[in-house]
Coordinates of C-alpha atoms in Angstrom, one line a residue:
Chain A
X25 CA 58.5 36.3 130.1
X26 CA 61.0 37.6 132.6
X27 CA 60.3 37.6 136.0
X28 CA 59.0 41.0 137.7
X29 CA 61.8 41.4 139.8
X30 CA 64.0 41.3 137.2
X31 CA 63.1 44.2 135.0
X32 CA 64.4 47.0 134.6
X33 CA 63.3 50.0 137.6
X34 CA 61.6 46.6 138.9
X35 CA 60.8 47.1 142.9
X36 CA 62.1 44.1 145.3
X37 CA 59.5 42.0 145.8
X38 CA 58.0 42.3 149.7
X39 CA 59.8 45.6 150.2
X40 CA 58.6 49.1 150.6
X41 CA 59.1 51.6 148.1
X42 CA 62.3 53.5 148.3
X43 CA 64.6 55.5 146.8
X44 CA 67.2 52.3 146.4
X45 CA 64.2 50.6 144.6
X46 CA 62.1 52.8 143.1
X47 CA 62.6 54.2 139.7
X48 CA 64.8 57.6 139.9
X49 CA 62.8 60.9 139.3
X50 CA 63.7 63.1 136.2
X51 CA 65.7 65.7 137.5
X52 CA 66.1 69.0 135.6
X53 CA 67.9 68.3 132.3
X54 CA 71.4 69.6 132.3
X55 CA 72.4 72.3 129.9
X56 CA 72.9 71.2 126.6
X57 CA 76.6 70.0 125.9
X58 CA 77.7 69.5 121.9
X59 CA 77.4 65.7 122.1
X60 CA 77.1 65.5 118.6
X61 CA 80.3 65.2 116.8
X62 CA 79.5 67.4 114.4
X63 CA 78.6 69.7 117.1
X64 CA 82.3 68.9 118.7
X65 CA 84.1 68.9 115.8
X66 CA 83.1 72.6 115.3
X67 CA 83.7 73.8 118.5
X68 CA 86.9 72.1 118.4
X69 CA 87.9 74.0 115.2
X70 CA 86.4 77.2 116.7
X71 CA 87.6 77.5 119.7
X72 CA 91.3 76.5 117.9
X73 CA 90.6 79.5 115.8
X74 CA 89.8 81.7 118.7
X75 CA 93.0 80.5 120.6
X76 CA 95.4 81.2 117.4
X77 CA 93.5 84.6 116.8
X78 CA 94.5 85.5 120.3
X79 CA 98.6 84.5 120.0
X80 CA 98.2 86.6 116.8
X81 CA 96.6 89.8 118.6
X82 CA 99.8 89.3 120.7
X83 CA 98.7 87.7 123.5
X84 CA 101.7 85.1 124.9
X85 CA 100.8 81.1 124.0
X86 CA 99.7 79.7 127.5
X87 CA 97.8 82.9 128.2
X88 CA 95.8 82.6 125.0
X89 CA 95.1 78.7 126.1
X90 CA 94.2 79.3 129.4
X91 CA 91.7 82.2 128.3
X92 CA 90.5 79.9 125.2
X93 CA 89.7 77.3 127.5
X94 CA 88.0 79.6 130.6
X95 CA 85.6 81.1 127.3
X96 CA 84.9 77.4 126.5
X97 CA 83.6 76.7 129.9
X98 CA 81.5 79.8 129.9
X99 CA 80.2 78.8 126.8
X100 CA 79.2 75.4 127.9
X101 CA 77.4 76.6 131.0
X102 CA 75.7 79.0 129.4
X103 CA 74.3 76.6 126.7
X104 CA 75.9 79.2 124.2
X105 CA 77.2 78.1 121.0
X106 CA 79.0 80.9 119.4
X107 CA 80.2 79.1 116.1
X108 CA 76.2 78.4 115.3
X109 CA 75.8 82.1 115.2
X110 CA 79.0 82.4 112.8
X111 CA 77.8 79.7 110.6
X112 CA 74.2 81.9 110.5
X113 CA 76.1 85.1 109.7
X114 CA 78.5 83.5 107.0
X115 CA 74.7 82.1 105.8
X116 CA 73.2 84.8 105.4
X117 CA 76.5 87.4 103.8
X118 CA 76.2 83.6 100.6
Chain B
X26 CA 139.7 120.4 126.5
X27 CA 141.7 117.6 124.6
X28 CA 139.1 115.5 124.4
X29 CA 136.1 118.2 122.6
X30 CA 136.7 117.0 118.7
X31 CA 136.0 113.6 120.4
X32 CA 133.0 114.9 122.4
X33 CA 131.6 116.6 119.5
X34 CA 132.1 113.4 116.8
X35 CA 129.8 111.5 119.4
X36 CA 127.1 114.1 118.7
X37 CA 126.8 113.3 115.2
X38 CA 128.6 116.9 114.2
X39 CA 131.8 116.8 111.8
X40 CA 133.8 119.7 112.0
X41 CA 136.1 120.7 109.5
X42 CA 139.4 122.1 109.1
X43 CA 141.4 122.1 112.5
X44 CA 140.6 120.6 115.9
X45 CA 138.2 122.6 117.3
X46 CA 139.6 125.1 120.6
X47 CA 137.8 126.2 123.8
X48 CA 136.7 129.9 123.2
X49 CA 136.6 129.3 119.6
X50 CA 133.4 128.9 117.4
X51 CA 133.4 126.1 115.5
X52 CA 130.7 125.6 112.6
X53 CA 129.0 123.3 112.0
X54 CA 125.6 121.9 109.8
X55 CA 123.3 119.0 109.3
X56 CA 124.7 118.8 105.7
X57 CA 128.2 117.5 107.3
X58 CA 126.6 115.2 110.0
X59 CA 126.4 111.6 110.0
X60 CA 123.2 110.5 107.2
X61 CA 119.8 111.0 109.9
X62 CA 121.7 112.7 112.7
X63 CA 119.1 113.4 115.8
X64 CA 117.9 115.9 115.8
X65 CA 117.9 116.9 119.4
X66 CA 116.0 120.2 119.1
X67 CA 112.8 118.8 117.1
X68 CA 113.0 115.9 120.2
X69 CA 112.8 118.4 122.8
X70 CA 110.0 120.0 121.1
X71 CA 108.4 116.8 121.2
X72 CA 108.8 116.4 124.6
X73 CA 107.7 119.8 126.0
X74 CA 104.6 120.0 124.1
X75 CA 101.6 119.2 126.0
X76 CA 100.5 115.8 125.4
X77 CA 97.6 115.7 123.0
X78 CA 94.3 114.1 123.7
X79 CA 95.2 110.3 121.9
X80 CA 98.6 110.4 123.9
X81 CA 96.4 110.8 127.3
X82 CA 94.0 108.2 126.1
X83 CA 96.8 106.0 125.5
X84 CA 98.3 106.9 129.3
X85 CA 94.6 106.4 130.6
X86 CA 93.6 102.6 128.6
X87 CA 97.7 101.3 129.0
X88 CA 99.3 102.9 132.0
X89 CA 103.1 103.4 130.9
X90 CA 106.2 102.1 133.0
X91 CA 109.6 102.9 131.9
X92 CA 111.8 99.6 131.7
X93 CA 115.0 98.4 130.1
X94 CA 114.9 97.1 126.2
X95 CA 114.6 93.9 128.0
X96 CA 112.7 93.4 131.0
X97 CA 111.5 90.6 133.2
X98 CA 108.4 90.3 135.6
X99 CA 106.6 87.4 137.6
X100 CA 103.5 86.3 136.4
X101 CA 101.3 86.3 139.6
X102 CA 99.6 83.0 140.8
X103 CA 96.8 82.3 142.9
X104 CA 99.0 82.4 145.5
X105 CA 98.9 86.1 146.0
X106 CA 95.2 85.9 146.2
X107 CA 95.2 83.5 149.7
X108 CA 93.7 84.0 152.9
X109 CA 94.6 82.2 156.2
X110 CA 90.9 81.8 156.9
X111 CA 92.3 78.6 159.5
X112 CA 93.8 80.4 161.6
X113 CA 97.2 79.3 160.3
X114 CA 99.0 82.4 160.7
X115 CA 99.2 82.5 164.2
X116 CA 102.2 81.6 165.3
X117 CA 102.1 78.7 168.2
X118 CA 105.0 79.1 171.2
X119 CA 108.2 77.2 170.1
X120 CA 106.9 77.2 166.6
X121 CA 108.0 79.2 163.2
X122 CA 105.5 81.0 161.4
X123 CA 103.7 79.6 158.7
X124 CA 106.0 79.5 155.5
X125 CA 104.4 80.2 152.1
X126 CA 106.0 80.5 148.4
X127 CA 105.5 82.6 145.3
X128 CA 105.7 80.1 142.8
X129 CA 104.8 82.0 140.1
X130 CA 106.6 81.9 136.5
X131 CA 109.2 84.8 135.7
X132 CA 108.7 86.5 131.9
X133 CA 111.6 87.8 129.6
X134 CA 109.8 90.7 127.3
X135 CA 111.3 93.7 125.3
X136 CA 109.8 96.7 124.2
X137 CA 109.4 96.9 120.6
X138 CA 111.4 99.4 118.1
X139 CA 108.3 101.4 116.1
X140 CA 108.7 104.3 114.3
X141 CA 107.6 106.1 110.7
X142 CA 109.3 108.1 108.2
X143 CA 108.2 110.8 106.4
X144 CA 109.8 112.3 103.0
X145 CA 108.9 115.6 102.8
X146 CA 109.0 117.5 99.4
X147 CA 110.9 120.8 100.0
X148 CA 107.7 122.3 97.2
X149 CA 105.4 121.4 99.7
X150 CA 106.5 123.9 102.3
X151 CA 105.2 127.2 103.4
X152 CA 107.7 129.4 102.2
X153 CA 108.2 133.5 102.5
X154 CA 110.3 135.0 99.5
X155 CA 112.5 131.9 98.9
X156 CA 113.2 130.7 102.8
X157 CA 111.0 128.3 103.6
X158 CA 109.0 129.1 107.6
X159 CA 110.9 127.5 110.0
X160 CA 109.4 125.2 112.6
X161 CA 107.7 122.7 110.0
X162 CA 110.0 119.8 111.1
X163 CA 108.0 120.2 114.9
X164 CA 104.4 120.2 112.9
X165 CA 105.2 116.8 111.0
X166 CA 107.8 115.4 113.3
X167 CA 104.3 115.5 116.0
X168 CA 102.4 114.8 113.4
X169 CA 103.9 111.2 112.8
X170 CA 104.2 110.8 116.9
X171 CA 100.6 110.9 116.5
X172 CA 99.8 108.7 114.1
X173 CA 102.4 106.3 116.2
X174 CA 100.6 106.5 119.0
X175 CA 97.1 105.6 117.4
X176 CA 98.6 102.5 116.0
X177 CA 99.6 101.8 119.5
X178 CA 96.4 102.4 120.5
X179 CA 94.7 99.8 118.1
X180 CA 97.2 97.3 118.7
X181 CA 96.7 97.6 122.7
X182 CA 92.7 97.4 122.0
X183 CA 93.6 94.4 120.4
X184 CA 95.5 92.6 123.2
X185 CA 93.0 93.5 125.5
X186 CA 90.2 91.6 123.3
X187 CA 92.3 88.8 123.1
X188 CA 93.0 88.5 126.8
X189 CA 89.2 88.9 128.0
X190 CA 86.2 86.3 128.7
X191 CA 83.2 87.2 126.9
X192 CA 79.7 87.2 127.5
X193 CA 77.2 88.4 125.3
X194 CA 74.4 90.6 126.0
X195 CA 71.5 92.8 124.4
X196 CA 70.3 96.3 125.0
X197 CA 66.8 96.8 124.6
X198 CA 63.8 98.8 126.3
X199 CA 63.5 95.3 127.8
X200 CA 66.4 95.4 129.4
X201 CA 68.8 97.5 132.1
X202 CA 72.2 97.7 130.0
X203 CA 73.6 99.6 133.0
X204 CA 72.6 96.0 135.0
X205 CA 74.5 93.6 132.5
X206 CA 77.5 96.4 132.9
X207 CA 77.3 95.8 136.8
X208 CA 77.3 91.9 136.3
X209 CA 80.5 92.4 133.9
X210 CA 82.0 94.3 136.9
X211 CA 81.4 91.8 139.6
X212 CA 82.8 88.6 137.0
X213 CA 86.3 91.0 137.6
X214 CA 85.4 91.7 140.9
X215 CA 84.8 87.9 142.3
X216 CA 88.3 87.3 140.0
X217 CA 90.8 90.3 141.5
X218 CA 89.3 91.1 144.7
X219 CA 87.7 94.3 144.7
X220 CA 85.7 97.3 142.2
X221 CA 88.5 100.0 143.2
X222 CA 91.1 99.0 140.6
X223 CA 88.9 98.2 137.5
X224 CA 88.2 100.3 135.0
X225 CA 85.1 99.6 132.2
X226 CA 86.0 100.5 129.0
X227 CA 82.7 101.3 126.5
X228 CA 82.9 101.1 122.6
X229 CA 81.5 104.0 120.8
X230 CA 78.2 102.1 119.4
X231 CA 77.4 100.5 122.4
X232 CA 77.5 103.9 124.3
X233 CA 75.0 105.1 121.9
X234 CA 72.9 101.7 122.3
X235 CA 73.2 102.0 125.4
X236 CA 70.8 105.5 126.0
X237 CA 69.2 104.5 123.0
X238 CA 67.9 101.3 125.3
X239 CA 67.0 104.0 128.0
X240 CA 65.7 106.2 126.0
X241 CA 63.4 104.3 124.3
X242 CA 59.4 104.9 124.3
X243 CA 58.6 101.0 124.5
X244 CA 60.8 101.0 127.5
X245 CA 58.3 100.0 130.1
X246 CA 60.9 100.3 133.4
X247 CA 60.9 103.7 133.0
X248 CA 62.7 104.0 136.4
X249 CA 66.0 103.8 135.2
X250 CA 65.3 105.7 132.4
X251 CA 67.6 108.7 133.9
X252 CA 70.6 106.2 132.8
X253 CA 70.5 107.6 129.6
X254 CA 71.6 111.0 131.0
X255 CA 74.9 109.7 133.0
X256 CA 77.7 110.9 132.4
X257 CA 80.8 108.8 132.3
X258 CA 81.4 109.6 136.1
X259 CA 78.5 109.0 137.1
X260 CA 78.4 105.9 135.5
X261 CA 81.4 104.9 137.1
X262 CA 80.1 105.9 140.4
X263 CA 76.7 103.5 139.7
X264 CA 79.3 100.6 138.8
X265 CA 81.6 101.5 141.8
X266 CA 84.4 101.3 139.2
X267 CA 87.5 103.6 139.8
X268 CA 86.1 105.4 135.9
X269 CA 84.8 104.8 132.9
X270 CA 86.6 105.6 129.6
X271 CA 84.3 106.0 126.0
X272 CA 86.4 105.0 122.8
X273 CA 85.0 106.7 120.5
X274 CA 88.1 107.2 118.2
X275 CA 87.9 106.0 114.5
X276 CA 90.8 104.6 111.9
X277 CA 91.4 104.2 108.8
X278 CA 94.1 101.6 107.7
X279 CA 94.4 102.3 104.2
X280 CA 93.9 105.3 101.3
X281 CA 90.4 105.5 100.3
X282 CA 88.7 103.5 102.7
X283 CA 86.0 104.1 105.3
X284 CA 86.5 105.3 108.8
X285 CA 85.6 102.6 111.2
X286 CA 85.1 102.8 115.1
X287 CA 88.3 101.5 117.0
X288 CA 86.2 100.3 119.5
X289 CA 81.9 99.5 118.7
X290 CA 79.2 97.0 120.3
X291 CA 81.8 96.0 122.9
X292 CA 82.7 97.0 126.5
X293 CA 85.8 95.9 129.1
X294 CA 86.4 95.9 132.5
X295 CA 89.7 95.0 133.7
X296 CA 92.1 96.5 136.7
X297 CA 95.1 99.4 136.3
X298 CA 97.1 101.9 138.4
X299 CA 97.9 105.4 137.8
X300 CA 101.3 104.6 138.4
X301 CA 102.2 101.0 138.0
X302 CA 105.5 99.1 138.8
X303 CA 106.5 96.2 136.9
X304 CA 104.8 93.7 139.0
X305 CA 101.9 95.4 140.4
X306 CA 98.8 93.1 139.7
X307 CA 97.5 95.8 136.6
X308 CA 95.7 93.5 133.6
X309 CA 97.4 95.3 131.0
X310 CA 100.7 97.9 130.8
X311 CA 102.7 99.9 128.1
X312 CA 106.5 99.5 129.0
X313 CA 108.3 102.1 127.5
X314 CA 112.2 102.4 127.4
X315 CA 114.5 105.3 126.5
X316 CA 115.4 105.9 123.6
X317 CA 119.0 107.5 121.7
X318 CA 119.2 110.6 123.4
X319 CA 116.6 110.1 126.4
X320 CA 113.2 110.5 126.8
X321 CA 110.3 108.4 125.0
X322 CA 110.4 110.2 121.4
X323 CA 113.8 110.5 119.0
X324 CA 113.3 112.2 115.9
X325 CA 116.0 112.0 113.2
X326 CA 116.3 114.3 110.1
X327 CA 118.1 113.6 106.7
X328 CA 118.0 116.5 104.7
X329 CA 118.7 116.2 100.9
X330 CA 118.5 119.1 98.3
X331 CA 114.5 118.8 97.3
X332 CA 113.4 116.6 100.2
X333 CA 113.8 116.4 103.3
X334 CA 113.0 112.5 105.4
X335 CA 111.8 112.9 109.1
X336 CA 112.1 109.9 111.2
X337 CA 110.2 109.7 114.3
X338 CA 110.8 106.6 116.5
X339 CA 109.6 105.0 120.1
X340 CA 110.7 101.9 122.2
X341 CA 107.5 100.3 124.0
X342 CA 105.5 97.1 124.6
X343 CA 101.5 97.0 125.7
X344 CA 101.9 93.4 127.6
X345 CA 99.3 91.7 129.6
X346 CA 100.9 90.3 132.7
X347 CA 97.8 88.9 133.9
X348 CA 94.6 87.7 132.1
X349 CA 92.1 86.6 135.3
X350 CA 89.5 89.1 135.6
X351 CA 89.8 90.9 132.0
X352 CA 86.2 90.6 131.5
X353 CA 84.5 91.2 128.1
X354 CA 80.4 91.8 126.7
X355 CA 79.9 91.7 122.9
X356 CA 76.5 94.0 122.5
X357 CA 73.4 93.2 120.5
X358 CA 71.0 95.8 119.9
X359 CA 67.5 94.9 119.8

């Protein structure tokens, strides 16, 4: 059996309960990032799509980069996941 | 005037017989010019008409700048964009002033050649008694500058979609669509500096979702409800934009299909000048350069004996020199 003090979130023995030794609170969950790879492996290709789609509308290549990777961050804070929808659409048009 | 046969070869006119002399006429006809000679008259025309309402719509989404065929502008950093909030541009005694840099990267561009042909069968003509009416070469000759500048007009739409962060939004009686327009406004704003520059660009379908959202009956904020009857100025004057532009044009891109909106559940904001210079800090220009003969528009004409080919040509580029705060919202209606 292992000693009390020596579990996990265990509290010094003798000492009063604080922050350094008390188990952390649950703060709010961050937005959802695609941790799966699947998830990242789709956004990868999508957001590849969206940058080439860009240099092909005629935009130059680091602009289309720069602006590919600003929508990514959006995306990511917003907890959107535009190629979800796509996949839904393309779906529903089988 | 030794030199006139010389003169008159570099108009595209070959006169026959002898030299040509001052005082004397000397005749000549398209039929012994150079193949497509310009045709300088049907260009003036061209450029004396007034400009039709997809040639101001052009001017108003892509303000134009005239340029070389090559031309070169710095790409403005965030250096432009700094404030001494420290206090650092006051100059101590005995010291310099405070030195800063532009370090921002210098573009090579060109403006593009575009242009259309038409071959127009001499049957096809109005004609009185045998002659056929004159003028018809200045009806299709701005017929085809028309249908140049549309394509210009969908290709610059395109650019601008590609340069612009999007966020998508959804009209409803649940919501204020003239609110998410405001947000999009201050996402430029906080990026450029101020409202005075940008302009908000509305697609046709979410114009029409847009009052539809006001004017619905579940809509339970009636208050705003008098959105639905604003005109673009007025909108623009709720936004505190310098205006708002609807495109509601269509196009059709090949025989027998549908017409579909050039612009639909979309809107932009981004910043322009009435009259921009080539590196004033505008999100998107048109450079234009001149083209044989002057001006913006050539037309050439190569007559043969049924038909007759019109060639109407234009030198220009719709370039972004700067994509921070080209802001975009893709529309769902609900």
């Amino acid at each position: 059996m292992t000693h009390p003090s020596l579990r996990k979130g265990a509290r010094v023995l003798g000492a009063k309960a604080t922050t350094a030794n008390h188990p952390p609170t649950p703060t709010k969950m961050a937005k959802k990032k695609p941790t799966d790879p699947v998830d990242t492996a789709k956004a990868d290709a999508y957001y590849e799509a969206l940058r080439a789609s860009k240099i092909a509308a005629g935009l130059r290549a680091e602009d289309a980069a720069s602006v590919t990777a600003a929508q990514r961050a959006e995306d990511e804070a917003a907890g959107a996941e535009p190629w979800a929808s796509e996949e839904a659409e393309e779906a529903a048009q089988a | 005037m030794k030199h006139l046969a010389t003169y008159l070869g570099l108009t595209g006119a070959t006169v026959l017989g002898d030299s040509p002399v001052m005082g004397q006429i000397t005749a000549i006809n398209s039929s012994q010019n150079f193949a497509g000679s310009l045709a300088q008259d049907v260009t003036n025309y061209l450029a004396g008409i007034p400009s039709s309402d997809e040639q101001t719509r052009l001017d108003a989404l892509f303000p134009a700048i005239q340029t070389n065929d090559f031309f070169q502008f710095s790409k403005a950093d965030d250096e432009a964009y700094l404030t001494e909030a420290d206090d650092s541009d006051i100059r101590a005694i005995g010291a310099s002033f405070k030195r800063v840099q532009y370090k921002g990267t210098t573009v090579t561009d060109a403006t593009q050649q575009k242009g259309l042909t038409w071959r127009v069968d001499h049957k096809t003509l109005p004609k009185v008694g045998n002659d056929i009416v004159p003028g018809w070469e200045n009806r299709y000759a701005d017929a085809l500058r028309k249908r140049l500048i549309r394509a210009d007009i969908v290709r610059g739409l395109a650019l601008l979609d590609a340069a612009a962060t999007n966020v998508a939004i959804t009209y409803s009686a649940a919501t204020n669509p003239d609110g998410l327009l405001r947000a999009m406004v201050q996402l430029s704003r906080t990026a450029l500096g101020e409202t005075g520059w940008l302009q908000v660009l509305i697609g046709n379908a979410s114009w029409q979702g847009r009052i539809d959202a006001y004017e619905a009956a579940a809509r339970a904020n009636t208050g705003v409800a008098n959105h639905a009857d604003y005109t673009p100025e007025q909108l623009a004057r709720y936004l505190m934009v310098k205006n708002v532009l609807i495109e509601d044009g269509v196009k059709q891109t090949a025989k027998g299909t549908a017409k579909t909106d050039r612009l639909g559940l979309v809107n932009y904001s981004y910043a322009v000048t009435d009259s921009p210079v080539i590196d004033d800090p505008s999100n998107i220009k048109r450079a234009w350069s001149a083209v044989k003969g002057g001006g913006e528009w050539a037309v050439a004409i190569q007559e043969y004996e049924v038909f007759t080919d019109i060639t109407v040509w234009h030198e220009s580029k719709i370039f972004v020199p700067i994509t921070t705060g080209i802001r975009k919202t893709t529309v769902t209606l609900a």
